[in-house]
XYZ file of C-alpha atoms in Angstrom:
347
model
C -118.234 -121.029 43.597
C -116.140 -118.706 41.650
C -114.149 -116.380 43.918
C -113.219 -112.856 42.604
C -110.348 -110.888 43.773
C -110.628 -107.502 45.531
C -109.239 -105.153 42.903
C -112.076 -105.777 40.233
C -110.662 -104.815 36.654
C -107.083 -105.767 37.885
C -108.130 -109.367 38.732
C -107.047 -110.641 35.136
C -103.943 -108.976 34.674
C -102.899 -110.234 38.195
C -104.298 -113.812 37.620
C -102.224 -113.872 34.388
C -99.046 -113.248 36.110
C -98.163 -117.056 35.977
C -98.327 -117.333 32.335
C -96.514 -113.879 31.789
C -93.884 -115.360 34.034
C -93.567 -118.317 31.982
C -93.601 -116.849 28.700
C -90.810 -114.343 29.969
C -88.411 -117.104 31.309
C -89.053 -118.969 27.988
C -88.172 -115.914 25.795
C -85.121 -114.489 27.427
C -81.696 -114.839 26.012
C -80.825 -117.564 28.555
C -84.238 -119.260 28.991
C -85.129 -121.400 32.024
C -85.695 -125.104 31.495
C -89.287 -125.784 31.316
C -88.921 -128.358 33.973
C -88.093 -125.715 36.358
C -90.462 -122.715 35.058
C -93.576 -124.814 34.946
C -93.344 -125.598 38.466
C -92.397 -122.007 39.308
C -95.576 -120.869 37.491
C -97.811 -123.380 39.206
C -96.252 -122.132 42.734
C -97.046 -118.586 41.851
C -100.593 -119.373 40.817
C -100.977 -121.396 44.045
C -99.679 -118.285 46.201
C -102.207 -116.137 44.177
C -105.015 -118.287 44.940
C -104.145 -118.446 48.792
C -103.315 -114.566 49.285
C -105.414 -112.855 46.012
C -108.370 -115.061 45.892
C -108.449 -115.558 49.654
C -109.183 -119.320 49.043
C -109.017 -121.864 52.017
C -105.729 -123.454 52.231
C -107.324 -127.081 52.039
C -109.214 -126.001 48.780
C -105.838 -124.368 47.298
C -103.762 -127.506 48.103
C -106.419 -129.980 46.407
C -106.580 -127.607 43.275
C -102.821 -127.683 43.242
C -102.654 -131.795 43.453
C -105.596 -131.966 40.850
C -103.602 -129.677 38.433
C -100.452 -131.919 38.628
C -102.694 -135.002 37.809
C -104.180 -133.313 35.117
C -100.873 -132.444 33.731
C -100.105 -136.244 33.355
C -102.588 -136.272 30.347
C -100.683 -134.095 27.968
C -97.423 -135.330 29.351
C -98.090 -138.957 28.228
C -99.242 -137.864 24.775
C -95.902 -135.824 24.552
C -94.150 -138.879 25.623
C -95.996 -140.954 23.139
C -94.934 -138.561 20.419
C -91.398 -138.752 21.290
C -91.671 -142.396 21.544
C -93.002 -142.579 18.044
C -90.347 -140.290 16.730
C -87.541 -142.469 18.081
C -89.046 -145.502 16.836
C -89.253 -144.087 13.427
C -85.871 -142.952 13.507
C -84.227 -146.111 14.731
C -86.003 -148.288 12.423
C -85.107 -146.011 9.458
C -88.500 -145.678 8.720
C -88.050 -141.954 8.274
C -85.283 -142.508 5.698
C -87.564 -144.973 3.743
C -90.328 -142.532 3.815
C -88.052 -139.826 2.330
C -86.890 -142.069 -0.399
C -90.353 -142.992 -1.494
C -91.640 -139.714 -1.315
C -88.840 -138.377 -3.735
C -89.796 -141.047 -6.003
C -93.472 -139.878 -5.918
C -92.761 -136.204 -6.249
C -90.020 -136.616 -8.520
C -88.198 -133.971 -6.788
C -90.890 -131.489 -7.598
C -90.544 -128.617 -4.882
C -94.116 -127.967 -4.607
C -95.288 -131.657 -4.564
C -92.700 -132.151 -1.644
C -93.944 -129.262 0.433
C -97.852 -130.260 -0.027
C -97.208 -134.004 0.600
C -94.752 -133.554 3.492
C -95.568 -130.362 4.775
C -99.257 -130.177 4.689
C -100.801 -133.678 4.214
C -98.174 -135.849 5.951
C -98.174 -132.967 8.798
C -102.017 -133.366 9.147
C -101.575 -136.975 9.973
C -98.737 -136.543 12.571
C -100.641 -133.617 14.396
C -103.517 -135.648 14.477
C -101.968 -138.491 15.982
C -99.255 -136.894 18.267
C -100.208 -133.215 18.536
C -98.173 -130.590 20.255
C -96.221 -129.436 17.394
C -94.767 -132.638 16.493
C -94.903 -131.852 12.486
C -92.247 -128.989 13.104
C -90.001 -131.576 14.540
C -90.832 -134.376 12.085
C -91.723 -132.911 8.776
C -89.303 -129.963 8.804
C -86.167 -132.112 8.884
C -87.592 -134.272 6.123
C -87.910 -131.136 3.777
C -84.657 -129.938 4.886
C -82.829 -133.199 4.001
C -84.537 -132.939 0.569
C -82.583 -129.723 0.053
C -85.074 -126.905 1.046
C -83.543 -124.034 3.308
C -83.783 -124.651 7.044
C -85.312 -121.828 8.509
C -88.106 -121.649 5.785
C -88.866 -125.126 6.293
C -89.439 -124.627 10.251
C -91.610 -121.250 9.486
C -93.375 -122.998 6.637
C -94.308 -126.045 8.968
C -95.129 -123.971 11.960
C -97.674 -121.899 9.985
C -99.055 -125.208 8.434
C -99.696 -126.384 11.996
C -102.001 -123.586 12.983
C -104.606 -125.066 10.478
C -104.826 -128.460 12.162
C -104.062 -127.940 15.906
C -107.679 -127.694 17.131
C -108.107 -131.579 16.591
C -104.419 -132.371 17.286
C -103.476 -135.504 19.422
C -106.856 -136.970 18.706
C -108.784 -133.655 19.766
C -106.988 -132.974 23.110
C -107.552 -129.142 22.529
C -111.392 -129.985 22.629
C -112.007 -132.741 25.140
C -109.294 -131.925 27.266
C -108.661 -127.943 26.791
C -112.191 -127.068 26.832
C -113.758 -130.161 28.369
C -111.795 -129.854 31.731
C -112.440 -126.043 32.224
C -116.147 -126.581 31.353
C -117.042 -130.193 32.597
C -120.805 -129.459 32.262
C -120.251 -128.117 28.789
C -121.614 -131.471 27.029
C -120.426 -133.473 23.712
C -123.106 -131.587 21.499
C -121.395 -128.192 22.582
C -117.836 -129.570 22.008
C -118.730 -130.630 18.600
C -120.312 -127.557 17.753
C -117.056 -125.759 18.980
C -115.011 -128.075 16.944
C -116.924 -127.515 13.661
C -117.110 -123.907 14.049
C -113.147 -123.901 14.635
C -112.924 -126.339 11.394
C -114.928 -124.074 9.289
C -112.752 -121.138 10.304
C -109.466 -122.994 9.837
C -110.426 -124.645 6.676
C -111.355 -121.055 5.037
C -107.963 -119.790 6.272
C -106.157 -122.577 4.711
C -107.734 -122.259 1.327
C -106.751 -118.498 1.235
C -103.180 -118.801 3.078
C -101.681 -122.188 1.872
C -100.360 -120.768 -1.378
C -98.794 -117.963 0.416
C -97.358 -120.387 2.848
C -95.970 -122.647 0.459
C -94.141 -119.584 -1.235
C -92.014 -119.274 2.101
C -90.064 -122.167 0.506
C -91.057 -122.427 -3.443
C -90.401 -119.269 -5.522
C -93.339 -117.883 -6.953
C -92.049 -118.530 -10.388
C -92.126 -122.410 -9.761
C -95.347 -122.039 -7.598
C -97.555 -120.255 -10.093
C -97.723 -123.133 -12.756
C -98.783 -125.608 -9.899
C -101.525 -123.296 -8.366
C -104.100 -125.749 -9.367
C -102.351 -128.708 -7.635
C -102.233 -126.549 -4.407
C -105.695 -126.030 -4.518
C -106.670 -129.484 -5.205
C -104.404 -130.891 -2.466
C -105.890 -128.300 0.065
C -109.365 -129.035 -0.771
C -108.721 -132.979 -0.467
C -107.869 -132.063 3.126
C -110.214 -129.586 4.545
C -113.186 -130.926 2.863
C -113.196 -134.096 4.954
C -111.651 -131.982 7.921
C -115.022 -130.140 8.002
C -117.335 -133.036 7.238
C -116.026 -135.056 9.969
C -115.952 -132.379 12.546
C -119.710 -132.647 12.327
C -119.790 -136.169 13.960
C -116.700 -136.040 16.030
C -114.137 -133.977 17.537
C -111.173 -136.411 18.084
C -110.169 -137.760 14.594
C -110.964 -135.058 11.945
C -107.277 -133.868 11.804
C -106.023 -137.679 11.755
C -108.501 -139.045 9.169
C -108.640 -135.772 6.809
C -104.813 -135.998 6.778
C -104.815 -139.518 5.636
C -107.332 -139.058 2.920
C -105.796 -135.940 1.847
C -102.546 -138.007 1.646
C -103.852 -140.565 -0.378
C -105.484 -138.309 -2.728
C -102.424 -135.769 -3.116
C -100.382 -138.757 -3.831
C -102.851 -139.725 -6.584
C -102.776 -136.021 -7.832
C -98.850 -136.222 -7.904
C -98.308 -139.527 -9.717
C -100.880 -138.418 -12.342
C -99.388 -134.901 -12.633
C -102.909 -133.139 -12.058
C -102.433 -129.534 -11.696
C -98.590 -129.821 -11.504
C -96.438 -127.338 -13.535
C -92.883 -128.037 -15.065
C -90.029 -127.934 -12.756
C -86.420 -127.736 -12.851
C -84.631 -131.002 -11.162
C -82.511 -130.312 -8.267
C -78.948 -130.691 -9.692
C -77.207 -128.622 -6.986
C -75.932 -130.662 -3.877
C -77.906 -130.471 -1.013
C -76.285 -129.691 2.418
C -73.625 -132.201 3.661
C -76.042 -133.390 6.393
C -78.559 -134.246 3.751
C -78.948 -137.928 2.706
C -79.024 -138.757 -0.902
C -81.301 -141.574 -2.112
C -78.337 -144.113 -2.533
C -76.986 -143.226 0.783
C -80.316 -143.675 2.273
C -80.849 -147.235 0.572
C -76.986 -148.211 1.645
C -77.749 -147.337 5.105
C -81.204 -149.215 5.263
C -79.269 -152.323 3.639
C -76.533 -151.802 5.952
C -78.937 -151.867 9.048
C -80.639 -155.042 7.430
C -77.634 -156.948 7.196
C -76.783 -156.035 10.776
C -79.995 -157.505 12.135
C -79.524 -160.427 9.747
C -76.317 -161.105 11.310
C -77.529 -160.744 14.694
C -80.262 -163.182 14.128
C -77.942 -165.866 12.529
C -75.663 -165.510 15.615
C -78.554 -165.972 17.945
C -80.171 -168.972 16.035
C -77.061 -170.605 14.988
C -76.644 -172.690 18.420
C -80.272 -173.264 18.199
C -80.149 -174.672 14.722
C -77.207 -176.747 15.508
C -78.731 -178.923 17.773
C -81.248 -180.359 15.387
C -78.662 -180.720 12.645
C -76.040 -182.356 15.046
C -78.857 -184.743 16.009
C -79.881 -185.561 12.562
C -76.197 -186.135 11.316
C -75.512 -188.280 14.250
C -78.536 -190.438 13.820
C -77.644 -191.081 10.136
C -74.335 -191.943 11.120
C -75.305 -194.444 13.607
C -77.802 -195.943 11.144
C -75.070 -196.411 8.606
C -72.698 -197.765 11.153
C -75.297 -200.395 12.033
C -75.879 -201.405 8.329
C -71.918 -201.782 8.075
C -71.969 -204.013 11.427
C -74.784 -206.193 9.765
C -73.014 -206.587 6.538
C -69.886 -207.492 7.979
C -71.392 -209.918 10.186
C -73.058 -211.581 7.114
C -70.013 -211.670 5.103
C -68.037 -213.628 7.775
C -67.922 -217.400 8.002
C -70.626 -219.098 9.994
C -68.084 -221.143 12.210
C -65.627 -218.149 12.520
C -68.558 -216.155 14.014
C -69.232 -218.772 16.264
């Protein structure tokens, strides 16, 4: 049974105090670490449930424990996203992707923003969620010579178009499904479809303006057709898949849009002329040659380690083979020498 507070209209502002406290602690000049502020907000909510909503202590404790257990689901998704990023960074996968994307786009700024900032971000958000594209794709754009702050703003704005189905639909099946457990899959898909239509409409209108945050209008205007084609290649399957599923629309639409946008880029469909980036990028940015040298160096290091591990193992059969051949030769020499000696001398 839903409990109401004694102050009527003030129920909503009072029960929003934990969220207000969390926002204030995060946005203040010296922010409190989330590891502390989240627990403080949970304790404030626990006190409000006991004091303001006058819930039974046993019920309040059960709700507190249930909330802690439910928090493990998004925490595991965030941990998986961090693990994915660290694996890609350690394996130099990101460096290889930057080289390949630079080859595909031919350093065209509009193509780089749409491929990495929009299509690739759709894939990353659909798989990991929780704003991962801003942490993954923004550094890639920055390393290609785009301004740092503009890359972050552009990626965070792009992220709003895909977040409803982020982390394989966590906002739908976890955010809405946990709050309304009897809502049903059909209603969840209806909510997802309406959200997809609204976000896709906003994307078609706003994507050119978001790209303009990084790319000047003089370079963007000749490539507007390319921007619209790339946007349509993502939002069309995004809407279509949301009719049947609320987990994979962002991920699947991002993969399909990434493939189609790559074809548009290689064929030059809708792309206008551009000036090559001749200026040196930031000192932290890697050039293609530096990236390839780093990848080659890492590969050589792994080959050297592998050889050091396998060398003793390979030495055993090699030594055995050499010893067996040497033994056979010695036996043949002994037989030949015995045959060459006189019969009576051998006796």
